[in-house]
């Protein structure tokens, strides 16, 4: 989904930039402007693909581990008993690709974790499982 957004945005920006540079400065400037925009779009595409691949989550017996990060690696460990609620959201582009984001809310704002880009069915399964585990683990407190 993010790659499609980058490609569409980069293509539109290349057309607009090339047209504007061509009208204002000539053909050579248009070619240079389009090349710069395409190079930027390719860099953004590389980053979007690596960012997607960097998200990992693992369900364990007592907690959920969420790892992410391309340049800065971040690891979050969320104990099931500390979860207050689990939220599933999907914007219009997410819905077009049948994707959703699962967000875990805890009492500490800094410990909130999210898992984007899940298929809608997997997001619903994870939400139900985390809610059940959170309720079962919280009763022991």
Coordinates of C-alpha atoms in Angstrom, one line a residue, residues 9-136:
X9 CA 2.8 10.6 -5.6
X10 CA 6.2 10.4 -7.3
X11 CA 4.6 10.1 -10.7
X12 CA 2.3 13.0 -10.2
X13 CA 5.1 15.2 -8.8
X14 CA 7.4 14.3 -11.7
X15 CA 4.7 15.3 -14.2
X16 CA 4.0 18.6 -12.4
X17 CA 7.6 19.4 -11.8
X18 CA 8.7 18.5 -15.4
X19 CA 5.9 20.6 -16.9
X20 CA 6.6 23.6 -14.7
X21 CA 10.3 23.5 -15.3
X22 CA 9.8 22.9 -19.0
X23 CA 7.5 25.9 -19.4
X24 CA 9.7 28.2 -17.2
X25 CA 13.3 27.1 -18.0
X26 CA 13.2 24.9 -21.1
X27 CA 13.6 21.3 -22.0
X28 CA 16.9 20.6 -20.2
X29 CA 15.6 21.9 -16.9
X30 CA 12.5 19.7 -17.3
X31 CA 14.6 16.6 -17.8
X32 CA 16.8 17.4 -14.8
X33 CA 13.7 18.2 -12.6
X34 CA 12.0 14.9 -13.6
X35 CA 15.3 13.0 -12.9
X36 CA 15.6 14.5 -9.4
X37 CA 12.0 13.7 -8.6
X38 CA 12.4 10.1 -9.8
X39 CA 15.6 9.7 -7.7
X40 CA 13.7 11.0 -4.7
X41 CA 10.8 8.7 -5.3
X42 CA 13.1 5.7 -5.6
X43 CA 14.7 6.6 -2.3
X44 CA 11.3 7.0 -0.7
X45 CA 10.2 3.6 -2.2
X46 CA 13.3 1.9 -0.7
X47 CA 12.5 3.4 2.7
X48 CA 8.8 2.5 2.5
X49 CA 9.7 -1.2 1.6
X50 CA 12.3 -1.4 4.4
X51 CA 10.0 0.3 6.9
X52 CA 7.3 -2.3 6.2
X53 CA 9.7 -5.2 6.5
X54 CA 11.0 -3.8 9.8
X55 CA 7.6 -4.4 11.7
X56 CA 7.6 -7.6 13.6
X57 CA 5.3 -8.8 16.4
X58 CA 5.4 -12.0 18.5
X59 CA 2.7 -13.2 20.9
X60 CA 4.2 -14.9 24.0
X61 CA 2.6 -16.4 27.1
X62 CA 2.7 -13.3 29.2
X63 CA 3.3 -10.4 26.8
X64 CA 3.3 -9.1 23.2
X65 CA 6.6 -8.0 21.6
X66 CA 6.5 -5.4 18.9
X67 CA 9.7 -4.5 17.0
X68 CA 10.1 -1.8 14.4
X69 CA 12.5 0.7 12.8
X70 CA 14.7 1.1 9.8
X71 CA 17.3 3.6 11.1
X72 CA 16.4 3.5 14.8
X73 CA 15.4 0.1 16.1
X74 CA 12.6 0.1 18.7
X75 CA 11.5 -2.9 20.8
X76 CA 8.3 -2.7 22.9
X77 CA 7.2 -5.4 25.3
X78 CA 3.6 -5.0 26.4
X79 CA 2.4 -7.3 29.2
X80 CA -1.1 -8.6 28.6
X81 CA -2.2 -7.7 32.1
X82 CA -1.3 -4.0 31.5
X83 CA -3.4 -3.6 28.4
X84 CA -6.4 -1.3 28.9
X85 CA -8.0 -1.7 25.5
X86 CA -7.1 -2.8 21.9
X87 CA -8.1 -0.6 19.0
X88 CA -8.4 -1.6 15.3
X89 CA -8.5 1.3 12.8
X90 CA -8.4 1.5 9.0
X91 CA -8.3 4.6 6.9
X92 CA -9.7 4.9 3.4
X93 CA -6.5 3.7 1.7
X94 CA -6.1 0.9 4.2
X95 CA -9.7 -0.2 3.5
X96 CA -9.0 -0.2 -0.3
X97 CA -6.2 -2.7 0.4
X98 CA -8.2 -4.6 3.1
X99 CA -5.6 -3.6 5.8
X100 CA -5.9 -2.4 9.4
X101 CA -3.8 -1.2 12.3
X102 CA -4.0 -2.7 15.7
X103 CA -3.1 -0.3 18.6
X104 CA -2.6 -1.4 22.2
X105 CA -3.4 1.1 24.9
X106 CA -1.9 0.9 28.3
X107 CA -1.8 3.1 31.4
X108 CA 1.6 4.5 30.4
X109 CA 1.3 6.7 27.3
X110 CA 4.9 5.8 26.3
X111 CA 4.2 2.1 26.2
X112 CA 1.4 2.2 23.6
X113 CA 2.3 -0.1 20.7
X114 CA 0.8 -0.4 17.3
X115 CA 1.0 -3.0 14.5
X116 CA 0.1 -1.5 11.1
X117 CA -0.5 -3.2 7.8
X118 CA -2.3 -6.3 9.0
X119 CA -4.9 -8.0 6.9
X120 CA -8.4 -7.2 8.2
X121 CA -9.1 -10.8 9.4
X122 CA -5.7 -11.0 11.1
X123 CA -6.3 -7.7 12.9
X124 CA -9.7 -8.9 14.1
X125 CA -8.2 -12.2 15.3
X126 CA -5.3 -10.4 17.1
X127 CA -7.7 -7.9 18.7
X128 CA -10.0 -10.6 20.1
X129 CA -7.0 -12.7 21.3
X130 CA -5.3 -9.7 23.0
X131 CA -8.5 -8.6 24.6
X132 CA -9.2 -12.1 26.0
X133 CA -5.6 -12.4 27.2
X134 CA -5.6 -9.0 28.7
X135 CA -8.8 -9.7 30.6
X136 CA -7.5 -13.0 31.9

